[in-house]
Amino acid sequence: MSVEYVVQLVAAVVPPLLMLGLVAWGAVRVFRRAPWVGLAVVLLLGTVVLYLWGLLHLFTLDTAETCALYHHQPYDWEAVRAGQSLLPLSAPCNASYDMVPGYVNPGLAAGVAGTAGAVAMAVRARRKRAVGVT
């Protein structure tokens, strides 16, 4: 193993691990003080990451080529023109096949609902603490 390879490996692995450690440290501090707020933040971040993952499937240089070579689906120009959208995420190859994975849109709905529920519980807990009721 060459020194250059080790340096590249360290440069690729260490910064993400430091970022992950920083996020975990911050999350532990938030969860200790206000667990519902921490849960809401985690759910919101997860929902944003899932949306970005689905969004990546919309951006192809040549949709017809992507459908044919990577998804093994025939390309239908009318379906693509009529069906591509940002919410819900959709990038159809034809009327029966979508390039966006099937779990993305239901996951987005669950993430938004979970975030809203956690925010509601955080507000409720804050009000209880302000009044002094446990």
N, CA and C of each residue as an Amber inpcrd file, in Angstrom:
protein
   402
   0.8510000  -1.1710000   0.0000000   0.0000000   0.0000000   0.0000000
   0.8990000   1.2370000   0.0000000   0.6370000   2.1280000  -0.9430000
   1.4920000   3.3030000  -1.0530000   1.0620000   4.3840000  -0.0620000
   1.9770000   5.2830000   0.2080000   1.7150000   6.3850000   1.1290000
   0.6350000   7.3010000   0.5510000   0.6700000   7.4890000  -0.7590000
  -0.3260000   8.3520000  -1.4060000  -1.7390000   7.7950000  -1.2160000
  -1.8680000   6.4740000  -1.3360000  -3.1710000   5.8340000  -1.1420000
  -3.6670000   6.0300000   0.2890000  -2.7840000   5.8690000   1.2720000
  -3.1580000   6.0410000   2.6730000  -3.5840000   7.4840000   2.9380000
  -2.8600000   8.4390000   2.3760000  -3.2000000   9.8500000   2.5610000
  -4.5800000  10.1480000   1.9610000  -4.8420000   9.6260000   0.7660000
  -6.1440000   9.8320000   0.1380000  -7.2550000   9.1740000   0.9520000
  -6.9920000   7.9990000   1.4650000  -7.9810000   7.3070000   2.2800000
  -8.2890000   8.0780000   3.5510000  -7.2620000   8.5710000   4.2150000
  -7.4560000   9.3610000   5.4320000  -8.2040000  10.6520000   5.1080000
  -7.8510000  11.2940000   3.9990000  -8.5150000  12.5420000   3.6030000
  -9.9820000  12.3090000   3.2520000 -10.3130000  11.1250000   2.7830000
 -11.6930000  10.8260000   2.4340000 -12.5200000  10.3710000   3.6300000
 -11.8950000   9.7670000   4.6250000 -12.6290000   9.1740000   5.7390000
 -12.7050000  10.0840000   6.9650000 -11.6380000  10.7760000   7.2920000
 -11.5800000  11.5410000   8.5390000 -12.5740000  12.7100000   8.5730000
 -12.6630000  13.5680000   7.5420000 -13.6230000  14.6860000   7.6360000
 -15.0790000  14.2580000   7.8350000 -15.5850000  13.2500000   7.1000000
 -16.9590000  12.8370000   7.3840000 -17.1400000  12.2750000   8.7950000
 -16.1350000  11.5760000   9.3090000 -16.2340000  11.0560000  10.6750000
 -16.2420000  12.1860000  11.6990000 -15.4330000  13.2150000  11.4590000
 -15.4520000  14.3750000  12.3580000 -16.7970000  15.0850000  12.3100000
 -17.3550000  15.2320000  11.1200000 -18.6740000  15.8640000  10.9870000
 -19.7380000  15.0240000  11.6980000 -19.6870000  13.7130000  11.5200000
 -20.6330000  12.8310000  12.1870000 -20.4990000  12.9260000  13.6990000
 -19.2730000  12.9890000  14.1920000 -19.0590000  13.1390000  15.6270000
 -19.5940000  14.4540000  16.1520000 -19.4080000  15.5230000  15.4000000
 -19.9190000  16.8310000  15.7960000 -21.4430000  16.8400000  15.8240000
 -22.0630000  16.2380000  14.8220000 -23.5240000  16.1480000  14.7850000
 -24.0290000  15.3000000  15.9490000 -23.3680000  14.1920000  16.2220000
 -23.7890000  13.3360000  17.3380000 -23.6390000  14.0620000  18.6690000
 -22.5570000  14.7830000  18.8470000 -22.3580000  15.5530000  20.0810000
 -23.4570000  16.5900000  20.2500000 -23.7730000  17.3130000  19.1800000
 -24.8480000  18.3080000  19.2490000 -26.2030000  17.6680000  19.5030000
 -26.4450000  16.5200000  18.8690000 -27.7320000  15.8490000  19.0560000
 -27.9010000  15.3670000  20.4910000 -26.8310000  14.8610000  21.0950000
 -26.9160000  14.4090000  22.4880000 -27.2370000  15.5820000  23.3990000
 -26.6160000  16.7240000  23.1560000 -26.8950000  17.9120000  23.9800000
 -28.3380000  18.3630000  23.8190000 -28.8400000  18.3530000  22.5850000
 -30.2250000  18.7760000  22.3490000 -31.1910000  17.7690000  22.9470000
 -30.9150000  16.4660000  22.7790000 -31.8170000  15.4410000  23.3060000
 -31.8950000  15.4750000  24.8260000 -30.8070000  15.8360000  25.4840000
 -30.8550000  15.9100000  26.9460000 -31.7500000  17.0340000  27.4230000
 -31.6660000  18.1750000  26.7740000 -32.4550000  19.3350000  27.1990000
 -33.9030000  19.2500000  26.7380000 -34.1090000  18.9140000  25.4870000
 -35.4630000  18.8920000  24.9200000 -35.5510000  17.7190000  23.9390000
 -35.9580000  16.5560000  24.4230000 -35.9460000  15.3750000  23.5550000
 -36.8630000  15.5030000  22.3360000 -38.0020000  16.1670000  22.4750000
 -38.9140000  16.2980000  21.3290000 -38.3210000  17.2150000  20.2580000
 -37.6200000  18.2410000  20.6660000 -36.9690000  19.1370000  19.7000000
 -35.8770000  18.3700000  18.9610000 -35.1080000  17.5940000  19.6790000
 -34.0690000  16.7850000  19.0490000 -34.6430000  15.8020000  18.0540000
 -35.7420000  15.1560000  18.4400000 -36.3870000  14.2190000  17.5220000
 -36.9030000  14.9380000  16.2830000 -37.4780000  16.1250000  16.4660000
 -37.9700000  16.8930000  15.3230000 -36.8380000  17.2640000  14.3810000
 -35.6970000  17.6530000  14.9360000 -34.5490000  18.0210000  14.1090000
 -34.0320000  16.8160000  13.3350000 -33.9190000  15.6790000  14.0010000
 -33.4410000  14.4670000  13.3380000 -34.4010000  14.0470000  12.2280000
 -35.6970000  14.0730000  12.5070000 -36.6780000  13.7130000  11.4850000
 -36.6450000  14.6830000  10.3140000 -36.4990000  15.9570000  10.5940000
 -36.4320000  16.9420000   9.5250000 -35.1910000  16.7300000   8.6610000
 -34.0520000  16.4950000   9.2880000 -32.8300000  16.2360000   8.5220000
 -32.9630000  14.9730000   7.6770000 -33.5500000  13.9320000   8.2530000
 -33.7660000  12.7050000   7.4930000 -34.6980000  12.9160000   6.3060000
 -35.7300000  13.7320000   6.4920000 -36.6580000  14.0200000   5.4070000
 -35.9750000  14.8090000   4.3030000 -35.1480000  15.7690000   4.6730000
 -34.4160000  16.5570000   3.6750000 -33.4370000  15.6700000   2.9020000
 -32.7360000  14.7930000   3.5910000 -31.8030000  13.8810000   2.9240000
 -32.5570000  12.9560000   1.9680000 -33.7050000  12.4400000   2.3890000
 -34.5020000  11.5720000   1.5220000 -35.0000000  12.3290000   0.3000000
 -35.4170000  13.5970000   0.4800000 -35.8620000  14.4020000  -0.6520000
 -34.7080000  14.6360000  -1.6310000 -33.5250000  14.9380000  -1.1070000
 -32.3700000  15.1400000  -1.9800000 -32.0020000  13.8600000  -2.7250000
 -32.1470000  12.7170000  -2.0770000 -31.8820000  11.4300000  -2.7180000
 -32.8620000  11.2170000  -3.8710000 -34.1230000  11.5070000  -3.6430000
 -35.1000000  11.3850000  -4.7190000 -34.8640000  12.3980000  -5.8200000
 -34.4290000  13.5990000  -5.4440000 -34.1650000  14.6610000  -6.4090000
 -33.0080000  14.2870000  -7.3410000 -32.0460000  13.5440000  -6.8300000
 -30.9320000  13.1040000  -7.6700000 -31.4030000  12.2530000  -8.8510000
 -32.5070000  11.5590000  -8.6880000 -33.0180000  10.7120000  -9.7620000
 -33.6880000  11.5200000 -10.8720000 -33.9730000  12.7940000 -10.6180000
 -34.5780000  13.6400000 -11.6440000 -33.5510000  14.2040000 -12.6120000
 -32.3220000  14.3490000 -12.1590000 -31.3120000  15.0190000 -12.9560000
 -30.4780000  14.0160000 -13.7500000 -30.8280000  13.8670000 -15.0050000
 -30.0500000  13.0490000 -15.9300000 -29.7810000  13.8900000 -17.1620000
 -28.6500000  13.6800000 -17.7800000 -28.3310000  14.4310000 -18.9860000
 -29.2130000  14.0000000 -20.1480000 -29.4630000  12.7140000 -20.2470000
 -30.2990000  12.1960000 -21.3250000 -31.2620000  11.1780000 -20.7290000
 -32.5050000  11.5920000 -20.5780000 -33.4940000  10.7250000 -19.9280000
 -33.7320000   9.4600000 -20.7300000 -33.8030000   9.5700000 -22.0460000
 -34.0480000   8.3840000 -22.8840000 -32.9170000   7.3630000 -22.7200000
 -31.6890000   7.8400000 -22.6900000 -30.5480000   6.9380000 -22.5350000
 -30.5460000   6.3050000 -21.1460000 -30.8510000   7.0980000 -20.1240000
 -30.8950000   6.5680000 -18.7590000 -31.9660000   5.4940000 -18.6360000
 -33.1380000   5.7450000 -19.2070000 -34.2150000   4.7460000 -19.1490000
 -33.8140000   3.4620000 -19.8570000 -33.2030000   3.5910000 -21.0250000
 -32.8570000   2.4110000 -21.8130000 -31.6840000   1.6310000 -21.2230000
 -30.6190000   2.3360000 -20.8390000 -29.4030000   1.6330000 -20.4220000
 -29.3880000   1.2080000 -18.9640000 -29.9130000   2.0510000 -18.0650000
 -29.8220000   1.7460000 -16.6370000 -31.0720000   1.0960000 -16.0710000
 -32.2230000   1.4770000 -16.5950000 -33.4820000   0.9520000 -16.0560000
 -34.1270000  -0.0800000 -16.9680000 -33.5970000  -0.2810000 -18.1640000
 -34.0980000  -1.2590000 -19.1300000 -35.5910000  -1.0840000 -19.3970000
 -35.9740000   0.1660000 -19.6050000 -37.3740000   0.5190000 -19.8640000
 -37.4580000   1.3140000 -21.1590000 -38.5440000   1.1200000 -21.9080000
 -38.7140000   1.9440000 -23.1100000 -39.0250000   3.3870000 -22.7090000
 -38.5920000   4.3040000 -23.5310000 -38.7710000   5.7330000 -23.2640000
 -40.0130000   6.2270000 -23.9970000 -40.8690000   6.9370000 -23.2630000
 -42.0760000   7.5200000 -23.8470000 -42.0500000   9.0210000 -23.5830000
 -41.8350000   9.8100000 -24.6340000 -41.6800000  11.2460000 -24.4980000
 -42.9130000  11.8970000 -23.8920000 -44.1030000  11.4560000 -24.2730000
 -45.3490000  12.0460000 -23.7490000 -45.4750000  11.8220000 -22.2380000
 -45.1390000  10.6400000 -21.7760000 -45.2330000  10.3440000 -20.3430000
 -44.2310000  11.1890000 -19.5570000 -43.0430000  11.3680000 -20.0880000
 -42.0280000  12.1700000 -19.4050000 -42.4640000  13.6250000 -19.3420000
 -42.9680000  14.1510000 -20.4470000 -43.3870000  15.5540000 -20.4950000
 -44.5590000  15.8060000 -19.5570000 -45.4730000  14.8670000 -19.4510000
 -46.6610000  15.0460000 -18.6180000 -46.4230000  14.7160000 -17.1530000
 -45.4290000  13.8750000 -16.8450000 -45.3510000  13.3390000 -15.4970000
 -44.2330000  13.8010000 -14.6000000 -43.2320000  14.5060000 -15.1000000
 -42.1080000  14.8770000 -14.2410000 -42.5160000  16.0020000 -13.2930000
 -42.2740000  15.8020000 -11.9830000 -42.6540000  16.8160000 -11.0000000
 -41.7110000  16.7760000  -9.8060000 -41.6940000  17.8950000  -9.0670000
 -40.8400000  18.0060000  -7.8910000 -41.5460000  17.6040000  -6.6010000
 -42.8730000  17.6700000  -6.5810000 -43.6270000  17.2550000  -5.4080000
 -44.9880000  16.7430000  -5.8450000 -45.2720000  15.4930000  -5.7820000
 -44.3920000  14.3960000  -5.3890000 -43.2990000  14.1950000  -6.4320000
 -42.1730000  13.6820000  -5.9970000 -41.0540000  13.4690000  -6.9020000
 -41.4090000  12.3970000  -7.9280000 -41.2370000  12.7310000  -9.1910000
 -41.5620000  11.7890000 -10.2420000 -40.7000000  12.0690000 -11.4590000
 -40.1090000  11.0280000 -12.0040000 -39.3290000  11.1010000 -13.2310000
 -39.6400000   9.8490000 -14.0510000 -40.7570000   9.8550000 -14.7750000
 -41.1690000   8.6320000 -15.4760000 -40.3460000   8.3610000 -16.7300000
 -40.1390000   7.0880000 -17.0070000 -39.5910000   6.6620000 -18.2970000
 -40.7410000   6.4390000 -19.2740000 -41.8020000   5.8660000 -18.7430000
 -43.0190000   5.6400000 -19.5210000 -44.1940000   5.6750000 -18.5440000
 -45.3600000   5.3120000 -18.9900000 -46.5470000   5.4130000 -18.1380000
 -46.5250000   4.4470000 -16.9590000 -45.7020000   3.3990000 -17.0160000
 -45.7320000   2.4000000 -15.9520000 -44.4500000   2.3310000 -15.1240000
 -43.4390000   3.1270000 -15.4340000 -42.1800000   3.0360000 -14.6970000
 -41.6740000   4.4310000 -14.3470000 -41.2780000   4.5960000 -13.0890000
 -40.7490000   5.8600000 -12.5930000 -39.3150000   5.6390000 -12.1150000
 -38.4060000   6.5560000 -12.4700000 -37.0010000   6.4190000 -12.0680000
 -36.7840000   6.7350000 -10.5910000 -37.6800000   7.5090000  -9.9830000
 -37.5730000   7.8020000  -8.5510000 -38.0040000   6.5400000  -7.7940000
 -37.1950000   6.0600000  -6.8410000 -37.5640000   4.8420000  -6.1090000
 -38.9280000   4.9790000  -5.4200000 -39.6230000   3.8780000  -5.3320000
 -40.9760000   3.8790000  -4.7950000 -41.0830000   4.2440000  -3.3270000
 -40.0150000   4.1360000  -2.5770000 -40.0760000   4.4340000  -1.1450000
 -39.8940000   5.9220000  -0.8390000 -39.5000000   6.7340000  -1.8110000
 -39.1580000   8.1260000  -1.5330000 -40.3850000   8.9460000  -1.1340000
 -41.4440000   8.9350000  -1.9440000 -42.6080000   9.7800000  -1.6420000
 -43.3430000   9.3680000  -0.3690000 -43.5850000   8.0730000  -0.1130000
 -44.1800000   7.7250000   1.1810000 -43.2590000   8.0610000   2.3560000
 -41.9500000   7.9190000   2.1590000 -41.0070000   8.2950000   3.2130000
 -41.0390000   9.7870000   3.4990000 -41.2040000  10.5960000   2.4490000
 -41.3270000  12.0450000   2.6450000 -42.5830000  12.3800000   3.4440000
 -43.6930000  11.7270000   3.1050000 -44.9380000  11.9830000   3.8390000
 -44.7940000  11.5820000   5.3080000 -44.1790000  10.4310000   5.5570000
 -43.9790000   9.9930000   6.9390000 -43.0150000  10.9160000   7.6750000
 -41.9830000  11.3860000   7.0040000 -41.0330000  12.3020000   7.6380000
 -41.6670000  13.6320000   8.0010000 -42.4850000  14.1680000   7.1050000
 -43.1640000  15.4370000   7.3900000 -44.1560000  15.2590000   8.5370000
 -44.9100000  14.1590000   8.5070000 -45.8760000  13.9130000   9.5800000
 -45.1740000  13.7000000  10.9210000 -44.0810000  12.9410000  10.9190000
 -43.3330000  12.7210000  12.1550000 -42.7270000  13.9990000  12.6950000
 -42.1980000  14.8360000  11.7970000 -41.6400000  16.1150000  12.2240000
 -42.7130000  17.0050000  12.8300000 -43.8720000  17.0620000  12.1780000
 -44.9710000  17.8820000  12.6970000 -45.4290000  17.3680000  14.0650000
 -45.5160000  16.0530000  14.2230000 -45.9010000  15.4820000  15.5140000
 -44.8790000  15.7820000  16.6000000 -43.5940000  15.6790000  16.2640000
 -42.5500000  15.9650000  17.2470000 -42.5400000  17.4410000  17.6340000
 -42.7860000  18.3230000  16.6600000 -42.8570000  19.7530000  16.9680000
 -44.0510000  20.0370000  17.8750000 -45.1900000  19.3950000  17.5880000
 -46.3720000  19.5800000  18.4370000 -46.1010000  19.1010000  19.8640000
 -45.4230000  17.9820000  20.0050000 -45.1000000  17.4720000  21.3370000
 -44.0800000  18.3750000  22.0360000 -43.1540000  18.9570000  21.2750000
 -42.1810000  19.8800000  21.8690000 -42.8750000  21.1270000  22.3950000
 -43.8290000  21.6340000  21.6300000 -44.5840000  22.8080000  22.0760000
 -45.3940000  22.4670000  23.3190000 -46.0090000  21.2970000  23.3080000
 -46.8020000  20.8630000  24.4700000 -45.9240000  20.7180000  25.7060000
 -44.7570000  20.1080000  25.5560000 -43.8420000  19.9320000  26.6880000
 -43.3430000  21.2860000  27.1930000 -43.0900000  22.1920000  26.3130000
 -42.6250000  23.5340000  26.6940000 -43.6950000  24.2640000  27.4930000
 -44.9450000  24.1530000  27.0350000 -46.0420000  24.8110000  27.7560000
 -46.2660000  24.1990000  29.1280000 -46.1370000  22.8790000  29.2120000
 -46.2760000  22.2230000  30.5090000 -45.1880000  22.6670000  31.4810000
 -43.9580000  22.7870000  30.9440000 -42.8440000  23.2150000  31.7870000
 -43.0340000  24.6630000  32.2420000 -43.5840000  25.4890000  31.3710000
 -43.7880000  26.8970000  31.7230000 -44.8460000  27.0400000  32.8130000
 -45.8740000  26.2020000  32.7610000 -46.9290000  26.2550000  33.7640000
 -46.4860000  25.5640000  35.0550000 -45.6050000  24.5810000  34.9340000
 -45.1200000  23.8830000  36.1110000 -45.7940000  22.5520000  36.3230000
 -46.6090000  22.1050000  35.3710000 -47.2840000  20.8170000  35.4670000
 -46.3630000  19.7580000  34.8990000 -46.2690000  18.6180000  35.6000000
 -45.4290000  17.5440000  35.1180000 -46.2310000  16.3800000  34.6590000
